[in-house]
Every structure is written in C-alpha cells, then in structure tokens.
C-alpha cells in the first residue's frame, strides 16, 4: 500500500514540478533578472530530483544504478534549496549570491556523492536530506524576515512552511529508521506521512513559487517607480534648462509667453531694460567682461525685485521684468536702487548704465501690445539720455 502511495504522490509532484519549471523558464527568458535566473535553475533541479525519485519507485534499481539514483536525487534536491536561497539573496543584494557558482556546485556535488555512497537506506537518506532542507530553509526564513520588504515576507513565510514540513518529514524518517518494535504507535503513521509526503511537498512548492513571483513583482514595481521618479526629475531639469538663460540663470525668451499668460488676468507692469554702451564694453574690455556685466545686471535685477516677479533676459543686453501688483512709486524706487547698485565700479566690471521703459498690461489685456509699448518707452528714454549726454 505504501509503495502505491509513493508512486502516486511522486507522480503528482513530478507533474507539478514540470509545470513550475516551464513557468519559471518562460519567465526568466522574458524578464532578465539575476534572481529569476537562479530560481529558474532551482525549479529545473527540483523537477530533475523528483523525476529521479519517480524512476526509483517504479524500477527500484540496485547496485551502481541505485548509487547514481541516490546521488542524483540528493544533488537535485539540495541544488533546489540552495538556488532558492541564493535567488532570494540576489534579489535583496543587487545580484550578489551567498556562494559563487563554483563553490555552490562543489558543495552540491560533494554532498551528493558522499550521501549517495553512505546513505544506502531510504529512511536514512530521507532523514539526512530533509534535515538539510529544514535547516537551510528555516535559516533563510529567519534571515528574510529581517529584510524590510513586504514582498520578501511572503517568501519568508513560504520558506518557513516548507522548512517546517521538511522537519516533520525528517522526524518521520527518523521514526522509520528504527525497528517497528521501538515505536509501535508512530511507526505506521510515519510511514503513511512519508508515502504521501510528495503531495504535501507539492502544495508547499506552489507557495514557494508564489513567493518568488511576488518578490520579482515587487522589485519590478519599485524599480519602475524609481525610474519614473528619475524620469520626472530629468524632465524637470530639462524644462529648467530650456526655460533658463545659460549665462545669467534668468528666464529666457522661450518662457516669456507662459509668464505673460500667468499675469494676464490680473494685469502687471512690464519694465523693459537695455544696457547703455554695452557694445563699447565688449569692444574695449572684451566679451568676457561683457558676460560678467550681463551676469551682474541679472543678479541686481533679482535682488531689487520680488521673488515672484518674472525676470527675463529678453535678448542680448535687453532684459524684461514682469511685476504684478506693483505701483508706479514702488517701481521708481526699485529702479533707483538698481541704478545705484550698478553705478559702482567693481573689480572685474565697470559701472553699468541702463535705460528702462515701463508699460501697463491691463487686466485681460494683450501682452504683445504691452510688450511693444514697454520697448518703445525704453527706446524713447534711451534717445533722451543720448541727447542729454551730447548736449
């Protein structure tokens, strides 16, 4: 009866293991992640181990073939557990693994050869193999709970369930390794548990597969969220670079329509500035000094006007200030302060003179017309200053 149960439960587990192996193979090919590569190998190893177990229960080989079957089963089942744990570690530690590929392979092969050679009875082989599985998975479950990741908790729970099940199966194998007379009450129940263990293992393995999928899903979601955040920051940076003048850091002409639309409903004062004699500064002192003058003028504009006022480098040595809710007296006062700031000779720049024209953008008015009026007023002031200087 136990042999029939062994064959039936193992056949069920083989079908399940094949399904999971195919699923993770397809998933690993479509989603290139280090943990999925390891988990794909783990589920393939699990399928191989259970297939070997099924062959044993149907054919029950002896001699050298039996040794190879035992070694193959131990290698496959141990590789399954080790690769599962390595995959969990890789998902948390950016692709790193607990063991390198060579050390992992050496450990599995050595354990399989020694076990295949000395664990000649089924109860003893089951006791050792399931004890190893229990120790590894329960240790991984405890370690996984220390990772502050809600998705890893699912995999930790799966490790715990499968580890407890492996410990229970190891206890059953320990009972069966003793003579029946030593424990008459538990001997038959232990045999029934062992013979149906593949069915229980199947449910636990599906829980493990669910944990792996949830961890991958959580990692992908987090990476997509971070990538989207980086993309938004890059877009904002590009937008800032596109809307700002590289030399002065002020708004450039490209940003002017948006600034004018923002103040159009309530109206604003437009102040159009043009530096006096800027061409002469470039010609006599060089373009480097000219650039420094432009930067100095832009800094002075920002210092003399409010943070909410739009300060724009319109073109060349022309600047524009868009001031909403600022009266004529306040504007005259700020322009006077600006002129005083720039009249001083600094180490690298000469005094900077300027002409300014002011125009009103009425609430709901046409920005282009107000801009032209400010430009015309500035030009008229410049001509007046030139005539006064030549008189």
mmCIF file of C-alpha atoms in Angstrom:
data_model
loop_
_atom_site.group_PDB
_atom_site.id
_atom_site.type_symbol
_atom_site.label_atom_id
_atom_site.label_comp_id
_atom_site.label_asym_id
_atom_site.label_seq_id
_atom_site.Cartn_x
_atom_site.Cartn_y
_atom_site.Cartn_z
ATOM 1 C CA UNK A 1 0.000 0.000 0.000
ATOM 2 C CA UNK A 2 2.794 2.417 0.914
ATOM 3 C CA UNK A 3 4.537 1.712 -2.424
ATOM 4 C CA UNK A 4 1.357 2.612 -4.334
ATOM 5 C CA UNK A 5 1.038 5.840 -2.353
ATOM 6 C CA UNK A 6 4.710 6.620 -3.020
ATOM 7 C CA UNK A 7 4.245 6.210 -6.757
ATOM 8 C CA UNK A 8 1.001 8.168 -6.872
ATOM 9 C CA UNK A 9 2.161 11.144 -4.775
ATOM 10 C CA UNK A 10 5.524 11.309 -6.556
ATOM 11 C CA UNK A 11 3.826 11.251 -9.970
ATOM 12 C CA UNK A 12 1.607 14.146 -8.882
ATOM 13 C CA UNK A 13 4.660 16.081 -7.706
ATOM 14 C CA UNK A 14 6.501 15.427 -10.984
ATOM 15 C CA UNK A 15 3.610 16.941 -12.948
ATOM 16 C CA UNK A 16 3.548 19.965 -10.651
ATOM 17 C CA UNK A 17 7.335 20.359 -10.755
ATOM 18 C CA UNK A 18 7.318 20.246 -14.551
ATOM 19 C CA UNK A 19 4.655 22.968 -14.678
ATOM 20 C CA UNK A 20 6.660 25.201 -12.347
ATOM 21 C CA UNK A 21 9.915 24.537 -14.200
ATOM 22 C CA UNK A 22 8.336 25.510 -17.529
ATOM 23 C CA UNK A 23 6.735 28.606 -15.978
ATOM 24 C CA UNK A 24 10.000 29.885 -14.485
ATOM 25 C CA UNK A 25 11.898 29.108 -17.692
ATOM 26 C CA UNK A 26 9.491 31.275 -19.690
ATOM 27 C CA UNK A 27 9.501 33.986 -17.004
ATOM 28 C CA UNK A 28 13.317 34.064 -16.809
ATOM 29 C CA UNK A 29 13.570 34.446 -20.579
ATOM 30 C CA UNK A 30 11.103 37.323 -20.684
ATOM 31 C CA UNK A 31 12.295 39.129 -17.525
ATOM 32 C CA UNK A 32 16.084 39.288 -17.349
ATOM 33 C CA UNK A 33 16.813 39.393 -13.634
ATOM 34 C CA UNK A 34 19.590 37.626 -11.652
ATOM 35 C CA UNK A 35 17.211 36.150 -9.070
ATOM 36 C CA UNK A 36 14.970 34.731 -11.777
ATOM 37 C CA UNK A 37 17.943 33.062 -13.452
ATOM 38 C CA UNK A 38 18.784 31.332 -10.159
ATOM 39 C CA UNK A 39 15.168 30.418 -9.437
ATOM 40 C CA UNK A 40 14.770 29.002 -12.930
ATOM 41 C CA UNK A 41 17.738 26.703 -12.281
ATOM 42 C CA UNK A 42 16.258 25.821 -8.878
ATOM 43 C CA UNK A 43 12.926 24.668 -10.292
ATOM 44 C CA UNK A 44 14.665 22.714 -13.060
ATOM 45 C CA UNK A 45 16.789 20.988 -10.397
ATOM 46 C CA UNK A 46 13.660 20.227 -8.376
ATOM 47 C CA UNK A 47 11.990 18.673 -11.415
ATOM 48 C CA UNK A 48 15.087 16.578 -12.038
ATOM 49 C CA UNK A 49 15.228 15.361 -8.418
ATOM 50 C CA UNK A 50 11.559 14.362 -8.314
ATOM 51 C CA UNK A 51 11.818 12.658 -11.707
ATOM 52 C CA UNK A 52 14.720 10.584 -10.356
ATOM 53 C CA UNK A 53 12.621 9.708 -7.289
ATOM 54 C CA UNK A 54 9.763 8.576 -9.521
ATOM 55 C CA UNK A 55 12.129 6.373 -11.535
ATOM 56 C CA UNK A 56 13.363 4.822 -8.290
ATOM 57 C CA UNK A 57 9.864 3.996 -7.039
ATOM 58 C CA UNK A 58 8.863 2.363 -10.300
ATOM 59 C CA UNK A 59 12.060 0.423 -11.062
ATOM 60 C CA UNK A 60 13.795 0.184 -7.653
ATOM 61 C CA UNK A 61 17.331 -0.236 -9.074
ATOM 62 C CA UNK A 62 20.196 -1.744 -7.166
ATOM 63 C CA UNK A 63 23.976 -1.578 -7.123
ATOM 64 C CA UNK A 64 25.723 1.176 -9.053
ATOM 65 C CA UNK A 65 22.469 2.403 -10.587
ATOM 66 C CA UNK A 66 20.978 2.780 -7.125
ATOM 67 C CA UNK A 67 24.030 4.814 -6.051
ATOM 68 C CA UNK A 68 23.630 7.099 -9.089
ATOM 69 C CA UNK A 69 19.923 7.497 -8.360
ATOM 70 C CA UNK A 70 20.584 8.413 -4.731
ATOM 71 C CA UNK A 71 23.349 10.849 -5.687
ATOM 72 C CA UNK A 72 21.230 12.413 -8.421
ATOM 73 C CA UNK A 73 18.271 12.895 -6.090
ATOM 74 C CA UNK A 74 20.445 14.430 -3.367
ATOM 75 C CA UNK A 75 22.139 16.735 -5.884
ATOM 76 C CA UNK A 76 18.866 17.900 -7.413
ATOM 77 C CA UNK A 77 17.011 18.484 -4.143
ATOM 78 C CA UNK A 78 19.969 20.229 -2.489
ATOM 79 C CA UNK A 79 20.544 22.411 -5.554
ATOM 80 C CA UNK A 80 16.857 23.339 -5.493
ATOM 81 C CA UNK A 81 17.038 24.656 -1.933
ATOM 82 C CA UNK A 82 20.451 26.342 -2.287
ATOM 83 C CA UNK A 83 19.450 28.092 -5.511
ATOM 84 C CA UNK A 84 16.163 29.262 -3.997
ATOM 85 C CA UNK A 85 18.043 30.856 -1.116
ATOM 86 C CA UNK A 86 20.697 32.324 -3.422
ATOM 87 C CA UNK A 87 17.942 33.827 -5.568
ATOM 88 C CA UNK A 88 16.342 35.457 -2.525
ATOM 89 C CA UNK A 89 19.736 36.846 -1.510
ATOM 90 C CA UNK A 90 20.374 38.139 -5.040
ATOM 91 C CA UNK A 91 17.027 39.946 -5.114
ATOM 92 C CA UNK A 92 17.954 41.873 -1.965
ATOM 93 C CA UNK A 93 21.678 42.412 -2.614
ATOM 94 C CA UNK A 94 21.691 43.565 -6.253
ATOM 95 C CA UNK A 95 22.503 40.255 -7.921
ATOM 96 C CA UNK A 96 25.074 39.015 -5.376
ATOM 97 C CA UNK A 97 24.846 35.424 -4.149
ATOM 98 C CA UNK A 98 25.750 33.675 -0.912
ATOM 99 C CA UNK A 99 28.078 31.288 -2.758
ATOM 100 C CA UNK A 100 29.875 31.689 -6.060
ATOM 101 C CA UNK A 101 28.828 29.350 -8.836
ATOM 102 C CA UNK A 102 31.856 27.103 -8.427
ATOM 103 C CA UNK A 103 31.601 26.843 -4.647
ATOM 104 C CA UNK A 104 27.892 26.163 -4.895
ATOM 105 C CA UNK A 105 28.438 23.392 -7.439
ATOM 106 C CA UNK A 106 31.315 21.891 -5.411
ATOM 107 C CA UNK A 107 29.197 21.789 -2.245
ATOM 108 C CA UNK A 108 26.245 20.148 -4.011
ATOM 109 C CA UNK A 109 28.347 17.563 -5.839
ATOM 110 C CA UNK A 110 30.358 16.641 -2.740
ATOM 111 C CA UNK A 111 27.232 16.298 -0.613
ATOM 112 C CA UNK A 112 25.523 14.195 -3.290
ATOM 113 C CA UNK A 113 28.483 11.828 -3.753
ATOM 114 C CA UNK A 114 29.044 11.286 -0.034
ATOM 115 C CA UNK A 115 25.330 10.885 0.626
ATOM 116 C CA UNK A 116 24.847 8.544 -2.324
ATOM 117 C CA UNK A 117 27.701 6.398 -1.079
ATOM 118 C CA UNK A 118 26.827 6.163 2.635
ATOM 119 C CA UNK A 119 23.064 6.740 2.799
ATOM 120 C CA UNK A 120 22.081 3.364 1.396
ATOM 121 C CA UNK A 121 18.685 3.035 3.104
ATOM 122 C CA UNK A 122 15.638 5.134 2.242
ATOM 123 C CA UNK A 123 14.873 6.153 5.880
ATOM 124 C CA UNK A 124 18.456 7.277 6.462
ATOM 125 C CA UNK A 125 18.631 9.142 3.129
ATOM 126 C CA UNK A 126 15.298 10.825 3.822
ATOM 127 C CA UNK A 127 16.352 11.772 7.347
ATOM 128 C CA UNK A 128 19.574 13.446 6.210
ATOM 129 C CA UNK A 129 18.145 15.129 3.098
ATOM 130 C CA UNK A 130 15.067 16.565 4.792
ATOM 131 C CA UNK A 131 17.102 17.649 7.807
ATOM 132 C CA UNK A 132 19.404 19.618 5.494
ATOM 133 C CA UNK A 133 16.391 21.142 3.718
ATOM 134 C CA UNK A 134 14.782 22.070 7.046
ATOM 135 C CA UNK A 135 17.934 23.731 8.418
ATOM 136 C CA UNK A 136 18.601 25.717 5.235
ATOM 137 C CA UNK A 137 15.015 26.892 4.692
ATOM 138 C CA UNK A 138 14.299 27.761 8.324
ATOM 139 C CA UNK A 139 17.544 29.755 8.462
ATOM 140 C CA UNK A 140 16.553 31.529 5.232
ATOM 141 C CA UNK A 141 13.086 32.246 6.664
ATOM 142 C CA UNK A 142 14.572 33.950 9.724
ATOM 143 C CA UNK A 143 17.047 35.925 7.606
ATOM 144 C CA UNK A 144 14.314 37.005 5.168
ATOM 145 C CA UNK A 145 12.153 38.464 7.933
ATOM 146 C CA UNK A 146 14.946 40.934 8.700
ATOM 147 C CA UNK A 147 14.610 42.467 5.245
ATOM 148 C CA UNK A 148 12.245 45.422 5.394
ATOM 149 C CA UNK A 149 10.313 44.439 2.337
ATOM 150 C CA UNK A 150 6.650 43.403 2.396
ATOM 151 C CA UNK A 151 7.136 41.169 -0.635
ATOM 152 C CA UNK A 152 10.031 39.297 0.978
ATOM 153 C CA UNK A 153 7.728 38.461 3.897
ATOM 154 C CA UNK A 154 5.714 36.251 1.541
ATOM 155 C CA UNK A 155 8.819 34.332 0.526
ATOM 156 C CA UNK A 156 9.928 34.105 4.163
ATOM 157 C CA UNK A 157 6.546 32.566 5.016
ATOM 158 C CA UNK A 158 6.959 30.058 2.185
ATOM 159 C CA UNK A 159 10.457 29.187 3.422
ATOM 160 C CA UNK A 160 9.016 28.679 6.895
ATOM 161 C CA UNK A 161 6.174 26.412 5.746
ATOM 162 C CA UNK A 162 8.447 24.280 3.561
ATOM 163 C CA UNK A 163 11.102 24.155 6.289
ATOM 164 C CA UNK A 164 8.607 23.001 8.936
ATOM 165 C CA UNK A 165 7.271 20.391 6.526
ATOM 166 C CA UNK A 166 10.814 19.164 5.846
ATOM 167 C CA UNK A 167 11.492 18.947 9.597
ATOM 168 C CA UNK A 168 8.285 16.927 10.043
ATOM 169 C CA UNK A 169 9.297 14.577 7.245
ATOM 170 C CA UNK A 170 12.780 14.214 8.763
ATOM 171 C CA UNK A 171 11.165 13.212 12.073
ATOM 172 C CA UNK A 172 9.016 10.654 10.247
ATOM 173 C CA UNK A 173 12.102 9.216 8.532
ATOM 174 C CA UNK A 174 13.863 9.072 11.911
ATOM 175 C CA UNK A 175 10.988 7.010 13.303
ATOM 176 C CA UNK A 176 11.033 4.681 10.302
ATOM 177 C CA UNK A 177 14.794 4.193 10.617
ATOM 178 C CA UNK A 178 14.210 2.489 13.978
ATOM 179 C CA UNK A 179 12.759 -1.013 14.358
ATOM 180 C CA UNK A 180 8.971 -1.122 14.411
ATOM 181 C CA UNK A 181 9.049 -2.579 17.905
ATOM 182 C CA UNK A 182 10.821 0.534 19.180
ATOM 183 C CA UNK A 183 7.796 2.751 18.491
ATOM 184 C CA UNK A 184 4.695 0.801 17.557
ATOM 185 C CA UNK A 185 2.277 3.719 17.825
ATOM 186 C CA UNK A 186 4.121 6.079 15.469
ATOM 187 C CA UNK A 187 5.674 3.624 13.052
ATOM 188 C CA UNK A 188 2.647 3.212 10.757
ATOM 189 C CA UNK A 189 1.556 6.899 10.817
ATOM 190 C CA UNK A 190 5.134 7.891 9.991
ATOM 191 C CA UNK A 191 5.109 5.520 7.029
ATOM 192 C CA UNK A 192 1.836 6.989 5.780
ATOM 193 C CA UNK A 193 3.209 10.532 6.122
ATOM 194 C CA UNK A 194 6.347 9.622 4.211
ATOM 195 C CA UNK A 195 4.487 7.846 1.428
ATOM 196 C CA UNK A 196 2.164 10.841 0.896
ATOM 197 C CA UNK A 197 4.821 13.488 1.527
ATOM 198 C CA UNK A 198 5.184 14.333 -2.163
ATOM 199 C CA UNK A 199 1.582 15.610 -2.170
ATOM 200 C CA UNK A 200 2.285 17.861 0.806
ATOM 201 C CA UNK A 201 5.534 18.995 -0.775
ATOM 202 C CA UNK A 202 3.643 19.960 -3.938
ATOM 203 C CA UNK A 203 1.442 22.430 -2.057
ATOM 204 C CA UNK A 204 4.454 23.910 -0.262
ATOM 205 C CA UNK A 205 6.338 24.270 -3.556
ATOM 206 C CA UNK A 206 3.462 26.214 -5.098
ATOM 207 C CA UNK A 207 3.632 28.508 -2.073
ATOM 208 C CA UNK A 208 7.369 28.924 -2.705
ATOM 209 C CA UNK A 209 6.688 29.712 -6.372
ATOM 210 C CA UNK A 210 4.114 32.322 -5.356
ATOM 211 C CA UNK A 211 6.634 33.917 -3.008
ATOM 212 C CA UNK A 212 9.242 34.080 -5.773
ATOM 213 C CA UNK A 213 6.782 35.688 -8.193
ATOM 214 C CA UNK A 214 5.640 38.239 -5.597
ATOM 215 C CA UNK A 215 9.245 39.214 -4.835
ATOM 216 C CA UNK A 216 10.003 39.716 -8.529
ATOM 217 C CA UNK A 217 6.782 41.681 -8.995
ATOM 218 C CA UNK A 218 7.609 43.893 -6.009
ATOM 219 C CA UNK A 219 11.153 44.517 -7.258
ATOM 220 C CA UNK A 220 9.911 45.437 -10.732
ATOM 221 C CA UNK A 221 7.261 47.777 -9.296
ATOM 222 C CA UNK A 222 9.827 49.528 -7.116
ATOM 223 C CA UNK A 223 12.309 49.866 -9.982
ATOM 224 C CA UNK A 224 9.581 51.222 -12.271
ATOM 225 C CA UNK A 225 8.589 53.723 -9.593
ATOM 226 C CA UNK A 226 12.199 54.847 -9.135
ATOM 227 C CA UNK A 227 12.720 55.007 -12.891
ATOM 228 C CA UNK A 228 9.585 57.108 -13.256
ATOM 229 C CA UNK A 229 10.793 59.397 -10.469
ATOM 230 C CA UNK A 230 14.189 59.753 -12.174
ATOM 231 C CA UNK A 231 12.439 60.447 -15.471
ATOM 232 C CA UNK A 232 10.272 63.139 -13.890
ATOM 233 C CA UNK A 233 13.335 64.752 -12.313
ATOM 234 C CA UNK A 234 15.187 64.607 -15.631
ATOM 235 C CA UNK A 235 12.208 66.175 -17.403
ATOM 236 C CA UNK A 236 12.064 68.922 -14.795
ATOM 237 C CA UNK A 237 15.783 69.540 -15.199
ATOM 238 C CA UNK A 238 15.456 69.668 -18.979
ATOM 239 C CA UNK A 239 12.492 72.000 -18.646
ATOM 240 C CA UNK A 240 14.529 74.246 -16.366
ATOM 241 C CA UNK A 241 17.453 74.224 -18.778
ATOM 242 C CA UNK A 242 15.129 75.007 -21.679
ATOM 243 C CA UNK A 243 13.414 77.884 -19.837
ATOM 244 C CA UNK A 244 16.514 79.432 -18.315
ATOM 245 C CA UNK A 245 19.273 81.549 -19.802
ATOM 246 C CA UNK A 246 22.557 79.681 -19.501
ATOM 247 C CA UNK A 247 24.643 82.776 -18.703
ATOM 248 C CA UNK A 248 22.507 84.669 -16.161
ATOM 249 C CA UNK A 249 20.194 81.937 -14.860
ATOM 250 C CA UNK A 250 17.184 84.180 -15.563
ATOM 251 C CA UNK A 251 14.144 83.128 -17.535
ATOM 252 C CA UNK A 252 14.819 83.208 -21.265
ATOM 253 C CA UNK A 253 12.612 84.412 -24.092
ATOM 254 C CA UNK A 254 11.146 80.932 -24.544
ATOM 255 C CA UNK A 255 9.495 81.164 -21.125
ATOM 256 C CA UNK A 256 8.029 84.623 -21.780
ATOM 257 C CA UNK A 257 4.603 83.522 -23.174
ATOM 258 C CA UNK A 258 3.883 81.419 -20.095
ATOM 259 C CA UNK A 259 4.912 84.251 -17.736
ATOM 260 C CA UNK A 260 2.672 86.736 -19.570
ATOM 261 C CA UNK A 261 -0.291 84.329 -19.587
ATOM 262 C CA UNK A 262 0.068 83.886 -15.838
ATOM 263 C CA UNK A 263 -0.271 87.639 -15.107
ATOM 264 C CA UNK A 264 -2.728 88.492 -17.885
ATOM 265 C CA UNK A 265 -5.946 88.026 -15.827
ATOM 266 C CA UNK A 266 -4.848 90.435 -13.041
ATOM 267 C CA UNK A 267 -2.581 92.680 -15.115
ATOM 268 C CA UNK A 268 1.030 93.723 -14.452
ATOM 269 C CA UNK A 269 3.696 96.313 -15.075
ATOM 270 C CA UNK A 270 6.252 95.489 -17.785
ATOM 271 C CA UNK A 271 9.726 97.007 -17.392
ATOM 272 C CA UNK A 272 11.935 96.780 -20.472
ATOM 273 C CA UNK A 273 15.667 97.308 -19.758
ATOM 274 C CA UNK A 274 18.525 97.907 -22.185
ATOM 275 C CA UNK A 275 22.156 98.359 -21.122
ATOM 276 C CA UNK A 276 23.798 101.625 -22.187
ATOM 277 C CA UNK A 277 27.035 101.379 -24.150
ATOM 278 C CA UNK A 278 27.207 97.590 -23.924
ATOM 279 C CA UNK A 279 28.795 97.268 -27.368
ATOM 280 C CA UNK A 280 31.589 99.589 -26.224
ATOM 281 C CA UNK A 281 32.238 97.364 -23.180
ATOM 282 C CA UNK A 282 32.569 94.320 -25.426
ATOM 283 C CA UNK A 283 34.813 96.140 -27.899
ATOM 284 C CA UNK A 284 37.119 97.792 -25.355
ATOM 285 C CA UNK A 285 37.202 95.302 -22.482
ATOM 286 C CA UNK A 286 36.365 92.047 -24.232
ATOM 287 C CA UNK A 287 33.400 89.705 -24.353
ATOM 288 C CA UNK A 288 34.416 88.067 -21.092
ATOM 289 C CA UNK A 289 33.860 91.339 -19.248
ATOM 290 C CA UNK A 290 30.667 91.835 -21.232
ATOM 291 C CA UNK A 291 29.380 88.477 -19.995
ATOM 292 C CA UNK A 292 30.277 89.425 -16.436
ATOM 293 C CA UNK A 293 28.308 92.661 -16.844
ATOM 294 C CA UNK A 294 25.272 90.725 -18.035
ATOM 295 C CA UNK A 295 25.518 88.375 -15.057
ATOM 296 C CA UNK A 296 25.925 91.293 -12.680
ATOM 297 C CA UNK A 297 22.914 93.052 -14.166
ATOM 298 C CA UNK A 298 20.777 89.892 -13.889
ATOM 299 C CA UNK A 299 21.767 89.389 -10.235
ATOM 300 C CA UNK A 300 20.975 93.033 -9.468
ATOM 301 C CA UNK A 301 17.541 92.719 -11.091
ATOM 302 C CA UNK A 302 16.696 89.691 -8.954
ATOM 303 C CA UNK A 303 17.910 91.481 -5.836
ATOM 304 C CA UNK A 304 15.854 94.636 -6.491
ATOM 305 C CA UNK A 305 12.590 92.972 -7.450
ATOM 306 C CA UNK A 306 10.401 90.438 -5.672
ATOM 307 C CA UNK A 307 10.893 86.654 -5.918
ATOM 308 C CA UNK A 308 7.515 86.294 -7.653
ATOM 309 C CA UNK A 309 8.336 88.883 -10.314
ATOM 310 C CA UNK A 310 9.316 87.408 -13.662
ATOM 311 C CA UNK A 311 12.861 88.481 -14.572
ATOM 312 C CA UNK A 312 13.708 87.620 -18.188
ATOM 313 C CA UNK A 313 16.792 88.017 -20.346
ATOM 314 C CA UNK A 314 14.933 89.071 -23.454
ATOM 315 C CA UNK A 315 17.820 89.178 -25.952
ATOM 316 C CA UNK A 316 21.483 90.204 -25.855
ATOM 317 C CA UNK A 317 21.668 93.086 -23.388
ATOM 318 C CA UNK A 318 17.880 93.503 -23.158
ATOM 319 C CA UNK A 319 16.019 92.433 -20.024
ATOM 320 C CA UNK A 320 12.372 92.373 -19.004
ATOM 321 C CA UNK A 321 10.705 92.411 -15.590
ATOM 322 C CA UNK A 322 7.058 91.406 -15.221
ATOM 323 C CA UNK A 323 5.780 92.806 -11.913
ATOM 324 C CA UNK A 324 2.189 92.155 -10.920
ATOM 325 C CA UNK A 325 0.560 94.371 -8.292
ATOM 326 C CA UNK A 326 3.446 96.835 -8.071
ATOM 327 C CA UNK A 327 2.625 100.547 -8.139
ATOM 328 C CA UNK A 328 4.480 103.270 -10.058
ATOM 329 C CA UNK A 329 6.132 104.720 -6.932
ATOM 330 C CA UNK A 330 7.411 101.281 -5.896
ATOM 331 C CA UNK A 331 8.753 100.705 -9.396
ATOM 332 C CA UNK A 332 10.561 104.060 -9.431
ATOM 333 C CA UNK A 333 12.095 103.245 -6.031
ATOM 334 C CA UNK A 334 13.339 99.825 -7.155
ATOM 335 C CA UNK A 335 14.761 101.227 -10.400
ATOM 336 C CA UNK A 336 16.607 103.899 -8.404
ATOM 337 C CA UNK A 337 18.088 101.238 -6.106
ATOM 338 C CA UNK A 338 19.098 99.208 -9.145
ATOM 339 C CA UNK A 339 20.790 102.198 -10.736
ATOM 340 C CA UNK A 340 22.702 102.901 -7.529
ATOM 341 C CA UNK A 341 23.877 99.286 -7.277
ATOM 342 C CA UNK A 342 25.184 99.265 -10.815
ATOM 343 C CA UNK A 343 26.859 102.697 -10.687
ATOM 344 C CA UNK A 344 29.664 101.311 -8.566
ATOM 345 C CA UNK A 345 32.874 100.149 -10.229
ATOM 346 C CA UNK A 346 33.716 96.569 -9.303
ATOM 347 C CA UNK A 347 36.965 94.654 -9.623
ATOM 348 C CA UNK A 348 36.047 92.930 -12.883
ATOM 349 C CA UNK A 349 33.254 95.111 -14.265
ATOM 350 C CA UNK A 350 32.825 98.838 -14.904
ATOM 351 C CA UNK A 351 29.718 100.794 -13.830
ATOM 352 C CA UNK A 352 26.668 99.700 -15.786
ATOM 353 C CA UNK A 353 24.153 102.208 -17.089
ATOM 354 C CA UNK A 354 20.772 101.303 -18.491
ATOM 355 C CA UNK A 355 17.588 102.682 -19.948
ATOM 356 C CA UNK A 356 14.177 101.403 -18.894
ATOM 357 C CA UNK A 357 10.695 101.737 -20.316
ATOM 358 C CA UNK A 358 7.538 100.918 -18.365
ATOM 359 C CA UNK A 359 4.175 99.909 -19.800
ATOM 360 C CA UNK A 360 0.922 98.727 -18.269
ATOM 361 C CA UNK A 361 -0.582 95.338 -19.095
ATOM 362 C CA UNK A 362 -4.213 95.901 -18.160
ATOM 363 C CA UNK A 363 -6.220 93.011 -16.680
ATOM 364 C CA UNK A 364 -7.224 90.832 -19.613
ATOM 365 C CA UNK A 365 -5.118 92.982 -21.950
ATOM 366 C CA UNK A 366 -2.986 91.923 -24.911
ATOM 367 C CA UNK A 367 0.559 91.025 -23.739
ATOM 368 C CA UNK A 368 2.205 91.679 -27.118
ATOM 369 C CA UNK A 369 0.862 95.225 -27.231
ATOM 370 C CA UNK A 370 2.081 95.955 -23.690
ATOM 371 C CA UNK A 371 5.465 94.484 -24.552
ATOM 372 C CA UNK A 372 5.782 96.692 -27.623
ATOM 373 C CA UNK A 373 4.766 99.737 -25.570
ATOM 374 C CA UNK A 374 7.443 98.984 -22.944
ATOM 375 C CA UNK A 375 10.045 98.532 -25.688
ATOM 376 C CA UNK A 376 9.038 101.835 -27.283
ATOM 377 C CA UNK A 377 9.155 103.620 -23.925
ATOM 378 C CA UNK A 378 12.631 102.224 -23.288
ATOM 379 C CA UNK A 379 13.835 103.354 -26.706
ATOM 380 C CA UNK A 380 12.441 106.850 -26.113
ATOM 381 C CA UNK A 381 14.239 107.066 -22.754
ATOM 382 C CA UNK A 382 17.476 105.901 -24.357
ATOM 383 C CA UNK A 383 17.237 108.604 -27.019
ATOM 384 C CA UNK A 384 16.561 111.218 -24.367
ATOM 385 C CA UNK A 385 19.620 110.109 -22.406
ATOM 386 C CA UNK A 386 21.778 110.248 -25.521
ATOM 387 C CA UNK A 387 20.569 113.738 -26.396
ATOM 388 C CA UNK A 388 21.180 114.878 -22.813
ATOM 389 C CA UNK A 389 24.681 113.386 -22.858
ATOM 390 C CA UNK A 390 25.573 115.085 -26.160
ATOM 391 C CA UNK A 391 24.166 118.485 -25.163
#
